[in-house]
Coordinates of C-alpha atoms (C1' of nucleotides) in Angstrom, one line a residue:
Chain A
X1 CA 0.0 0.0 0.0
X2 CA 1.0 3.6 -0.6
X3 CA 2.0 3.9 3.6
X4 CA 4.9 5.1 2.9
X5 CA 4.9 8.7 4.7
X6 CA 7.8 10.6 3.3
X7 CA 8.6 13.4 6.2
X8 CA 7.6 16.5 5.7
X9 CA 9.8 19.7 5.7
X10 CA 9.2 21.8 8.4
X11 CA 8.4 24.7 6.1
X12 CA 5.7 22.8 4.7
X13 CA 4.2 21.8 8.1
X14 CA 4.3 25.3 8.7
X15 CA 2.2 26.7 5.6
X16 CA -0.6 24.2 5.7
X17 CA -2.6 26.3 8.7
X18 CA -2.8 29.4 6.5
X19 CA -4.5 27.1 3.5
X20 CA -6.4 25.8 6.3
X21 CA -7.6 29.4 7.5
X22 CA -8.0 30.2 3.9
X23 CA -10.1 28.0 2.1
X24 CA -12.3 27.8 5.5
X25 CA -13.1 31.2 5.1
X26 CA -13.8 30.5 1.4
X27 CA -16.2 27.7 2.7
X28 CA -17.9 30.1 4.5
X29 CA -18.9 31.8 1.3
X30 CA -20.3 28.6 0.0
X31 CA -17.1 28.1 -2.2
X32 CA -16.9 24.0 -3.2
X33 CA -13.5 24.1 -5.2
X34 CA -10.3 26.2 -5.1
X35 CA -7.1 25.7 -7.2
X36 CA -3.4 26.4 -6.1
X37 CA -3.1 29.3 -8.3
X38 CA -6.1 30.8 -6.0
X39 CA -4.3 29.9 -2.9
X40 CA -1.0 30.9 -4.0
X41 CA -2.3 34.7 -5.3
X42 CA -3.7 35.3 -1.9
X43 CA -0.8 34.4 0.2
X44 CA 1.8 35.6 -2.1
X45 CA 3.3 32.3 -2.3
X46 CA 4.3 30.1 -5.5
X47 CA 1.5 27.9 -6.7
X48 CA 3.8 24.5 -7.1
X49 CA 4.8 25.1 -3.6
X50 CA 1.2 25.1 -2.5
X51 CA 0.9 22.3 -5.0
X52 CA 3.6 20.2 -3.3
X53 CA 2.2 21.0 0.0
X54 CA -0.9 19.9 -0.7
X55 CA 0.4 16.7 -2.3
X56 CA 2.6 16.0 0.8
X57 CA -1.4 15.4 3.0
X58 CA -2.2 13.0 0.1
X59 CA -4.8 15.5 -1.6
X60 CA -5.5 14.3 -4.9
X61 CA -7.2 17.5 -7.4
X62 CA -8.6 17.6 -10.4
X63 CA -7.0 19.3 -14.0
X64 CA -8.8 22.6 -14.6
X65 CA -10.7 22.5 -11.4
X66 CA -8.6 22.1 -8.4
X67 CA -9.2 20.6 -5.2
X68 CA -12.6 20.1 -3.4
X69 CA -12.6 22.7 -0.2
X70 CA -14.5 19.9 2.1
X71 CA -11.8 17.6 1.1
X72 CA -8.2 19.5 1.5
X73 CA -10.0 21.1 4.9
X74 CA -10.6 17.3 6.1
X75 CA -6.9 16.3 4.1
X76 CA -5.0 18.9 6.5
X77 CA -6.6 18.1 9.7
X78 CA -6.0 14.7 9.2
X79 CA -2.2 15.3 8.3
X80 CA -1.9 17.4 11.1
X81 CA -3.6 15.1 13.9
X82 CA -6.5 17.6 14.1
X83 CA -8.9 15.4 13.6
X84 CA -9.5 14.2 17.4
X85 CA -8.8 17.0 19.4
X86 CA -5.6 16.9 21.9
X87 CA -5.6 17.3 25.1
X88 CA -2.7 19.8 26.6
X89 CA -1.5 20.2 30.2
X90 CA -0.1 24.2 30.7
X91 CA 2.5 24.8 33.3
X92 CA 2.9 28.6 34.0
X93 CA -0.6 30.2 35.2
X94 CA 0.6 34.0 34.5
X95 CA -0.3 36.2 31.9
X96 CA 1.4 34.3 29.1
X97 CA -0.3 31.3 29.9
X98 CA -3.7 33.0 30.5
X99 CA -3.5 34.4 27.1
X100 CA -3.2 31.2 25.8
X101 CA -5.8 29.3 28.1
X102 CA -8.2 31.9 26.9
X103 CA -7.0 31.6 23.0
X104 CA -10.6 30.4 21.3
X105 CA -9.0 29.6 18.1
X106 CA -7.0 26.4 19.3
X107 CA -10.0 24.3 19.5
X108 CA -10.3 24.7 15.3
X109 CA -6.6 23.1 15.6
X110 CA -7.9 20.2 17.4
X111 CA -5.9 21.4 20.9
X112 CA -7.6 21.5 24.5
X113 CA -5.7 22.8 27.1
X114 CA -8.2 21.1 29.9
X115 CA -6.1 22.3 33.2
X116 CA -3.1 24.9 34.6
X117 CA -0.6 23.9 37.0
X118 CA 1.4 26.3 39.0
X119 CA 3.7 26.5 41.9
X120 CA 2.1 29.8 43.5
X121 CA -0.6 28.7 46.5
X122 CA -2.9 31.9 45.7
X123 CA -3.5 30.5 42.3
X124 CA -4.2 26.9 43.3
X125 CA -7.7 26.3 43.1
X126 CA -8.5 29.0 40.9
X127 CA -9.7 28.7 37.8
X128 CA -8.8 30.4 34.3
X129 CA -10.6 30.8 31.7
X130 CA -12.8 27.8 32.8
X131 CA -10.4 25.4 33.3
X132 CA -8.9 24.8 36.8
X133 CA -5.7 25.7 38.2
X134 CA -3.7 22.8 40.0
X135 CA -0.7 22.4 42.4
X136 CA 2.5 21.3 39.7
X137 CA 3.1 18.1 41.5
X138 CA -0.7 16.4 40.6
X139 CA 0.9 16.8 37.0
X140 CA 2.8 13.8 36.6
X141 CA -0.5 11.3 38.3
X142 CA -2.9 13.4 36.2
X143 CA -0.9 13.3 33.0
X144 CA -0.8 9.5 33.4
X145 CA -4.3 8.7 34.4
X146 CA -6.2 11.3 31.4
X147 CA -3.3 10.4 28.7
X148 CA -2.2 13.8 28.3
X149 CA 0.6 13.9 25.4
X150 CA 0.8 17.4 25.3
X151 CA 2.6 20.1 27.8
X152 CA 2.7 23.7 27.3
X153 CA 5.2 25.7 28.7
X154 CA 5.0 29.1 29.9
X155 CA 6.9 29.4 33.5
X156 CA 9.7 31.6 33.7
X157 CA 13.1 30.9 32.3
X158 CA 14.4 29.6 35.8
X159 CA 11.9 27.2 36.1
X160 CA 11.4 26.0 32.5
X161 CA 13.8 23.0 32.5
X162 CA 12.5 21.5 36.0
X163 CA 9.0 21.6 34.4
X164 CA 9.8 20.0 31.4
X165 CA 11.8 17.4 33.2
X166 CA 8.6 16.5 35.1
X167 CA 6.7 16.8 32.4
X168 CA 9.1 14.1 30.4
X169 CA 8.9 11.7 33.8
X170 CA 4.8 12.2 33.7
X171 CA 4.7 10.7 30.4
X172 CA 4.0 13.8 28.4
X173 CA 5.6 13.3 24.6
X174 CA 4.9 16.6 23.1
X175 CA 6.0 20.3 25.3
X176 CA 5.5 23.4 23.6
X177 CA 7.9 25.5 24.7
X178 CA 7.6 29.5 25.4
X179 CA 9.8 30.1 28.2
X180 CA 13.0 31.4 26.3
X181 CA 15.4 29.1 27.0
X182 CA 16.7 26.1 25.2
X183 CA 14.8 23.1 27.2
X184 CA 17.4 19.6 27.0
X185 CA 14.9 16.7 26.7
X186 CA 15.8 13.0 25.5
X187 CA 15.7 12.6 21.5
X188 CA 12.1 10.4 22.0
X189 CA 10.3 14.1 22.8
X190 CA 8.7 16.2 20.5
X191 CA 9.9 19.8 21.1
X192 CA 8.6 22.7 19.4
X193 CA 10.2 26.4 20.9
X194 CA 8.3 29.4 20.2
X195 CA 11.2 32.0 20.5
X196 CA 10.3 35.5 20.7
X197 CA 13.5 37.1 21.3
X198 CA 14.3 34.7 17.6
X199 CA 11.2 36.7 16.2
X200 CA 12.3 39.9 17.6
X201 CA 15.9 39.7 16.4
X202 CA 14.5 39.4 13.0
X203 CA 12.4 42.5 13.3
X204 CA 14.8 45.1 15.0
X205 CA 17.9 43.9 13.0
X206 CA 15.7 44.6 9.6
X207 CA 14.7 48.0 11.1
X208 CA 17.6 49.1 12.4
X209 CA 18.8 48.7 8.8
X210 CA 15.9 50.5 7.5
X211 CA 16.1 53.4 9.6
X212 CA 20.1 53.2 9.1
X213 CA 19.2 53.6 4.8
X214 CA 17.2 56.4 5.6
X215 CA 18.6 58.5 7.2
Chain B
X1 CA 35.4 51.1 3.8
X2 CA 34.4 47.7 4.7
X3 CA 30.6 49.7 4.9
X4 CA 28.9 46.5 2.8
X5 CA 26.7 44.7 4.9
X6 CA 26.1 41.5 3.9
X7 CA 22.4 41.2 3.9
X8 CA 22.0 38.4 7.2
X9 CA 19.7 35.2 6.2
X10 CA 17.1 34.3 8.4
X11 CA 17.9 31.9 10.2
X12 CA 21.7 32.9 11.6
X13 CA 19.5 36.3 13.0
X14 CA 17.1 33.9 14.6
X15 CA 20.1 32.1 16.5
X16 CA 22.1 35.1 17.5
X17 CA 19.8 35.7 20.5
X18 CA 20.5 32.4 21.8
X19 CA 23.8 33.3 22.1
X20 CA 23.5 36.2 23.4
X21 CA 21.8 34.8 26.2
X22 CA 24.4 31.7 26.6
X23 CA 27.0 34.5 26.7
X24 CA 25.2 36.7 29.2
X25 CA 25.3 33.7 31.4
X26 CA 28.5 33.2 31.1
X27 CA 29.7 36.6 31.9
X28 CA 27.7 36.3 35.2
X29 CA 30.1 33.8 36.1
X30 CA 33.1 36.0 35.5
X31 CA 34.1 34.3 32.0
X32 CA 36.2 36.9 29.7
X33 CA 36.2 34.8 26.5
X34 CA 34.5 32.1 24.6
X35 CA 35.0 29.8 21.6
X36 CA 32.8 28.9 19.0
X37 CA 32.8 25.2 19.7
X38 CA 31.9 26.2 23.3
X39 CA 28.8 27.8 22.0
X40 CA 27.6 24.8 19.7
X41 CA 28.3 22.2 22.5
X42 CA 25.6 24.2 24.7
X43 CA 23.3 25.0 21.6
X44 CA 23.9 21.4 19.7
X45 CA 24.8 23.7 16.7
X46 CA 27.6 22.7 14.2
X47 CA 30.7 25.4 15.5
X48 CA 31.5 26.3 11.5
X49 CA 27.8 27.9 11.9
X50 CA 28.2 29.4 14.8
X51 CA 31.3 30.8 13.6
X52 CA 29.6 32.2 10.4
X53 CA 27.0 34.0 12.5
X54 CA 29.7 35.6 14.2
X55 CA 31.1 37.2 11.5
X56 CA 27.9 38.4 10.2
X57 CA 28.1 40.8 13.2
X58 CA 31.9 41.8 12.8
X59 CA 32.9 39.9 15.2
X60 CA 36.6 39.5 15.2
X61 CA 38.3 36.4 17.6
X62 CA 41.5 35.3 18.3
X63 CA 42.6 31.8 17.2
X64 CA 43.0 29.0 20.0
X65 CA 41.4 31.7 22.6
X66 CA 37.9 32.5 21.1
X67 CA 36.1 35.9 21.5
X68 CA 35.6 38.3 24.0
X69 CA 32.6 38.3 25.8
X70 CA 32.2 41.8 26.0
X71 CA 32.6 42.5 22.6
X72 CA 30.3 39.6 21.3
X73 CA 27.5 40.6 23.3
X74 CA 27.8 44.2 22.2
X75 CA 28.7 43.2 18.6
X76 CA 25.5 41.2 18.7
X77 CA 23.4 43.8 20.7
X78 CA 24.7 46.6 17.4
X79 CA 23.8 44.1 14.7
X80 CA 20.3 43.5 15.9
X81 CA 19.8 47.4 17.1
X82 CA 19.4 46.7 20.4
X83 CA 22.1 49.2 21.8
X84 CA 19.1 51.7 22.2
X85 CA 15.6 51.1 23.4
X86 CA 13.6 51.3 20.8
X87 CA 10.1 52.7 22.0
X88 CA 7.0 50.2 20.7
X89 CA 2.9 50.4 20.9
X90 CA 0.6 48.1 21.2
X91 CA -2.3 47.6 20.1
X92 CA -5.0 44.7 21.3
X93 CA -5.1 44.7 25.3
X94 CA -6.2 41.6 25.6
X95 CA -4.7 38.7 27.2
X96 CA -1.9 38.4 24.9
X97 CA -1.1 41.8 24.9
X98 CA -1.3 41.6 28.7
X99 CA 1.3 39.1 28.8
X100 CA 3.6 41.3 26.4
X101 CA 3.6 44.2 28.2
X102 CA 4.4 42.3 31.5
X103 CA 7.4 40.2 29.5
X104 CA 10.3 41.2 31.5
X105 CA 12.8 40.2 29.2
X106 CA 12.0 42.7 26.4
X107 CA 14.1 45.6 28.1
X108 CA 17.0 43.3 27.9
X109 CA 16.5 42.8 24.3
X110 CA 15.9 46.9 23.4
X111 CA 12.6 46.9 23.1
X112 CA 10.4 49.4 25.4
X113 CA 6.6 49.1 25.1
X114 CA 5.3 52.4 26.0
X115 CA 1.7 52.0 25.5
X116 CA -1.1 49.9 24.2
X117 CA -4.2 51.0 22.6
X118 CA -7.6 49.2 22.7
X119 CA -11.0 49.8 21.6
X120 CA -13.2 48.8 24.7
X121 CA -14.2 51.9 26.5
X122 CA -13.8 50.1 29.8
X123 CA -10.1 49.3 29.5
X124 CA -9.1 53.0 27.9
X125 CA -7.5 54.9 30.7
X126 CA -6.4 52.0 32.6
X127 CA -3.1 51.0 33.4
X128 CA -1.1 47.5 32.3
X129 CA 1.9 47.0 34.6
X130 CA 2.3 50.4 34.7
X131 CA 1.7 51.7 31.0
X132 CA -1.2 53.3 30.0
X133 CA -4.4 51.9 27.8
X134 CA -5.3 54.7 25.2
X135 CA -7.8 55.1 22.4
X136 CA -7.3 53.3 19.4
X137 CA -8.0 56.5 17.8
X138 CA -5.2 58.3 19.4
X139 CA -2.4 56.3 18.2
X140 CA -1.3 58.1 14.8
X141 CA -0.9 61.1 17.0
X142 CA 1.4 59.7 19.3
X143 CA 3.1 57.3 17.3
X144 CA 4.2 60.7 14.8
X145 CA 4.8 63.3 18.0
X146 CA 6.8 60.4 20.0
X147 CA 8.7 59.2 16.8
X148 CA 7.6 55.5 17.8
X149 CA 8.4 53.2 14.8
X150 CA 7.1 49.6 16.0
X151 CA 3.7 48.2 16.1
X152 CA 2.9 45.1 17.9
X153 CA -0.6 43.7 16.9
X154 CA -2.6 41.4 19.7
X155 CA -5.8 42.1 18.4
X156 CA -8.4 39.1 17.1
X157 CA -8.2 38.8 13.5
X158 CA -10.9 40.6 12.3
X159 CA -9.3 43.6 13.5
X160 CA -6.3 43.0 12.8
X161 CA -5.7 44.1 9.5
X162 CA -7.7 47.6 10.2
X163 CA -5.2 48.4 13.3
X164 CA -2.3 47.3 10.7
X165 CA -3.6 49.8 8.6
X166 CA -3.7 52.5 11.3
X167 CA -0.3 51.7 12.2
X168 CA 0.8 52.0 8.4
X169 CA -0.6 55.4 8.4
X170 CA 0.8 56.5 11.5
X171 CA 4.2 56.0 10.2
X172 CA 4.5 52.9 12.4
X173 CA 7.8 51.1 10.2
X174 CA 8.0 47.7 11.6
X175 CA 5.0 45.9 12.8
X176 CA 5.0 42.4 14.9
X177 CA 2.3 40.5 14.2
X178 CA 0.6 38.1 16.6
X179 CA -2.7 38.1 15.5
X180 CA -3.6 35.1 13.7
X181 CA -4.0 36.3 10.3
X182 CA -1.4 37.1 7.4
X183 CA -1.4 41.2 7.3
X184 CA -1.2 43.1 4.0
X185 CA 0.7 46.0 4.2
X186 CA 3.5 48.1 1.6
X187 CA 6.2 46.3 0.6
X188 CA 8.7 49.3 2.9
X189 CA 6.6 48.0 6.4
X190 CA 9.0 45.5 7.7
X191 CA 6.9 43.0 9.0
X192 CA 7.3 39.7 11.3
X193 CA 4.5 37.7 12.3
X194 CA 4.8 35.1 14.9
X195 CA 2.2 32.6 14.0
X196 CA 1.1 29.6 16.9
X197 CA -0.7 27.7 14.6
X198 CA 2.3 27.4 12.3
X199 CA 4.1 26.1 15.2
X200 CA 1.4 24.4 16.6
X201 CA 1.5 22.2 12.9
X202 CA 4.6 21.2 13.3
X203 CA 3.9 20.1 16.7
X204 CA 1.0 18.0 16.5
X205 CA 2.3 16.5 12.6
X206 CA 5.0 15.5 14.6
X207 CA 2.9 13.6 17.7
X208 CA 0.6 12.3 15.1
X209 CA 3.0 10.5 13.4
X210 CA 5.1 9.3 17.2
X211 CA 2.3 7.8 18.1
X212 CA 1.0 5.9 15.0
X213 CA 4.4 4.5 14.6
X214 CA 4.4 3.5 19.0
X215 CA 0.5 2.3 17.9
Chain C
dT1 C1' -11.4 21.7 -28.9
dA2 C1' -8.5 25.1 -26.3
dG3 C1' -6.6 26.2 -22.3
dA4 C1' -6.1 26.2 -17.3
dT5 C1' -4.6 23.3 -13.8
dT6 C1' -2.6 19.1 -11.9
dG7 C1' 1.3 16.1 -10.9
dT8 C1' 6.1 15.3 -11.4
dT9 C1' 10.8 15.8 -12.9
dA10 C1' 14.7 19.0 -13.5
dA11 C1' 17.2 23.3 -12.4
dT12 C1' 18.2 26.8 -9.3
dC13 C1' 19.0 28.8 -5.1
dG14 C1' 20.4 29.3 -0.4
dA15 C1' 21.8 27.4 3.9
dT16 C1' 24.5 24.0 6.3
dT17 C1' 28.4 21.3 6.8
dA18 C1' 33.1 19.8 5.6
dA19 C1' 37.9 20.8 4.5
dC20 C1' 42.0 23.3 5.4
dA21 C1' 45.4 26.9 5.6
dA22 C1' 46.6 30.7 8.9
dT23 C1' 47.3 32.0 13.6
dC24 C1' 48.4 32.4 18.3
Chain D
dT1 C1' 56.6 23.8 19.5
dA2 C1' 52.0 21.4 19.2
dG3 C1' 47.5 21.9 18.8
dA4 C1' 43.0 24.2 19.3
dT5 C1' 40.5 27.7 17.1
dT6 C1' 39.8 31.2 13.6
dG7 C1' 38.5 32.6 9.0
dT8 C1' 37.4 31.2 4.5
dT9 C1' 36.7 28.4 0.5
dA10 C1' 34.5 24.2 -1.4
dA11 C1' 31.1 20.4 -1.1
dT12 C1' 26.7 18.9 0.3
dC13 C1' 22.1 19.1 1.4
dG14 C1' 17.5 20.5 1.2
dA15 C1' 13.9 23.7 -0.3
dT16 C1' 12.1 26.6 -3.8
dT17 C1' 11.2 27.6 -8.4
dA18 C1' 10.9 26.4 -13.4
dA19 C1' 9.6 23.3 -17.0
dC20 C1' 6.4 20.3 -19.2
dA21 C1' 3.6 16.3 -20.2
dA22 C1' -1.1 14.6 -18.7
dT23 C1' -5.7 15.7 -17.9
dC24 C1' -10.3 17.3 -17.9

DNA sequence: TAGATTGTTAATCGATTAACAATC
DNA sequence: TAGATTGTTAATCGATTAACAATC
């Protein structure tokens, strides 16, 4: 059988959200069909590489046409693991983690954050946006007994690599990372860092060269 | 003169602040110098890149030795434009941008949010940890008479491309975008968007696949 | 049919990694 | 000196873009 998944580029991975937000927009408008040409127009990309990244979920389209909207929507979901939505743990209850505890638009991309955990007594038993804030040490237990695969990071740098290394001993096999710092965590762990200070180096080091042409 | 920048690729700007923070550290300690394979031993990074970064800056090192701390973290701190604060609004004052404006880390990294800016009647003339909530309306005033030339976008995305176009108007330069949604603006608005649900892809393509193949 | 789009193979481009002389 | 590290050039790797036959 055609099993054989060949690994995505991380690039890739990374576009298929924004064809995702795209054509569901276009569903909204009653929309049945869109080509890659349409899809590459509107996100200033090049229309093979949308082609390729469509072909990567195992989207099949049709010649003059394109693809079917209810079909690449249910193709990237499925590639993605969207399809049953995740269950997350979030360790950090402050105002980073808040923000993403109240975030509405995860549960389109099939994540649930369904509980906090903090060190800080005043915010134990609390809730936030819903869902309740715990002590950090019921993580491991709870991780274990609901299956959670899933932990979010958002604690302050000093305490990010303790957190992940409980989170690695409570069976969790996915963190997502916003503390900035580096997190060490055996090979077997899915690690994705969301680095602002990597986002913002980007942004000040192309403006200071603006300003610097300008002036 | 040697004035020909080399224009940086993505990717070697999006590491330097890791190393800027490894070097900080390492200064606490009293270190004076540090090597290039020193850095990519604590990074996992391959030392020829590291070295290649490096020079992007300027940076000039002494064989067997290394570089000077001192003059790597400065070197690093010029490139990026971080030597001065650069003043920033924000607008969305929602959880996200809460969390933003409470990041302590940003002062380390040059960047000084001033003030955010927010439609809702009941959060205008607030404070957030100390800086004011203004009017929407009044940003294009301030942002000329203070000479404040980034924009950081936390509202939902059906605003978000209005307040990028407020910002574009106000003379806003560089606008950081963390609103879901890709933002249109002139091809001289330097733009970076930090996008979860690209990262979140990667995350959850990644688990997907872990556990079908531990299935 | 004519022509736009798909699917796929080839060419290009850019970033990473390897190799190695120069240096202290 | 011996040997680790720098600086730089060459080779490799991977992603993007171009080319083009197949299709409806």
């Amino acid at each position: 059988m055609s099993d054989e998944l060949k690994t995505a580029s991380i690039p890739s991975l990374r576009r298929l959200p924004a064809y995702y937000r795209f054509c569901k927009q276009l569903a909204e408008t009653g929309r049945q069909v869109v080509s890659c040409p349409h899809i590459a127009r509107e996100l200033h990309l090049d229309p093979t590489q949308v082609r390729k990244d469509l072909a990567m979920t195992g989207m099949v389209g049709k010649p003059r046409v394109g693809y079917t909207i209810g079909e690449l929507l249910a193709g990237i979901e499925g590639y993605l693991g969207w399809t049953n939505t995740t269950d997350a743990f979030l360790a950090g209850a402050g105002n980073l983690g808040a923000a993403l505890m109240g975030y509405p638009g995860f549960a389109d991309y099939g994540l649930n954050i369904v509980a906090a955990f903090d060190e800080d007594p005043a915010k134990i038993g609390t809730t936030l946006h819903g869902r309740p804030v715990l002590a950090m040490d019921r993580l491991p237990d709870l991780a274990e007994r609901m299956h959670v695969h899933i932990g979010i990071v958002t604690v302050p740098a000093s305490a990010a690599q303790s957190v992940a290394d409980l989170m690695v001993l409570s069976g969790i096999r996915a963190i997502w990372n916003f503390s900035p710092t580096r997190l060490d965590v055996p090979d077997s762990i899915i690690l994705e860092h969301v680095s602002l200070t990597a986002s913002l180096a980007v942004l000040t080091s192309r403006l200071a060269e603006s300003l610097k042409r300008s002036s």
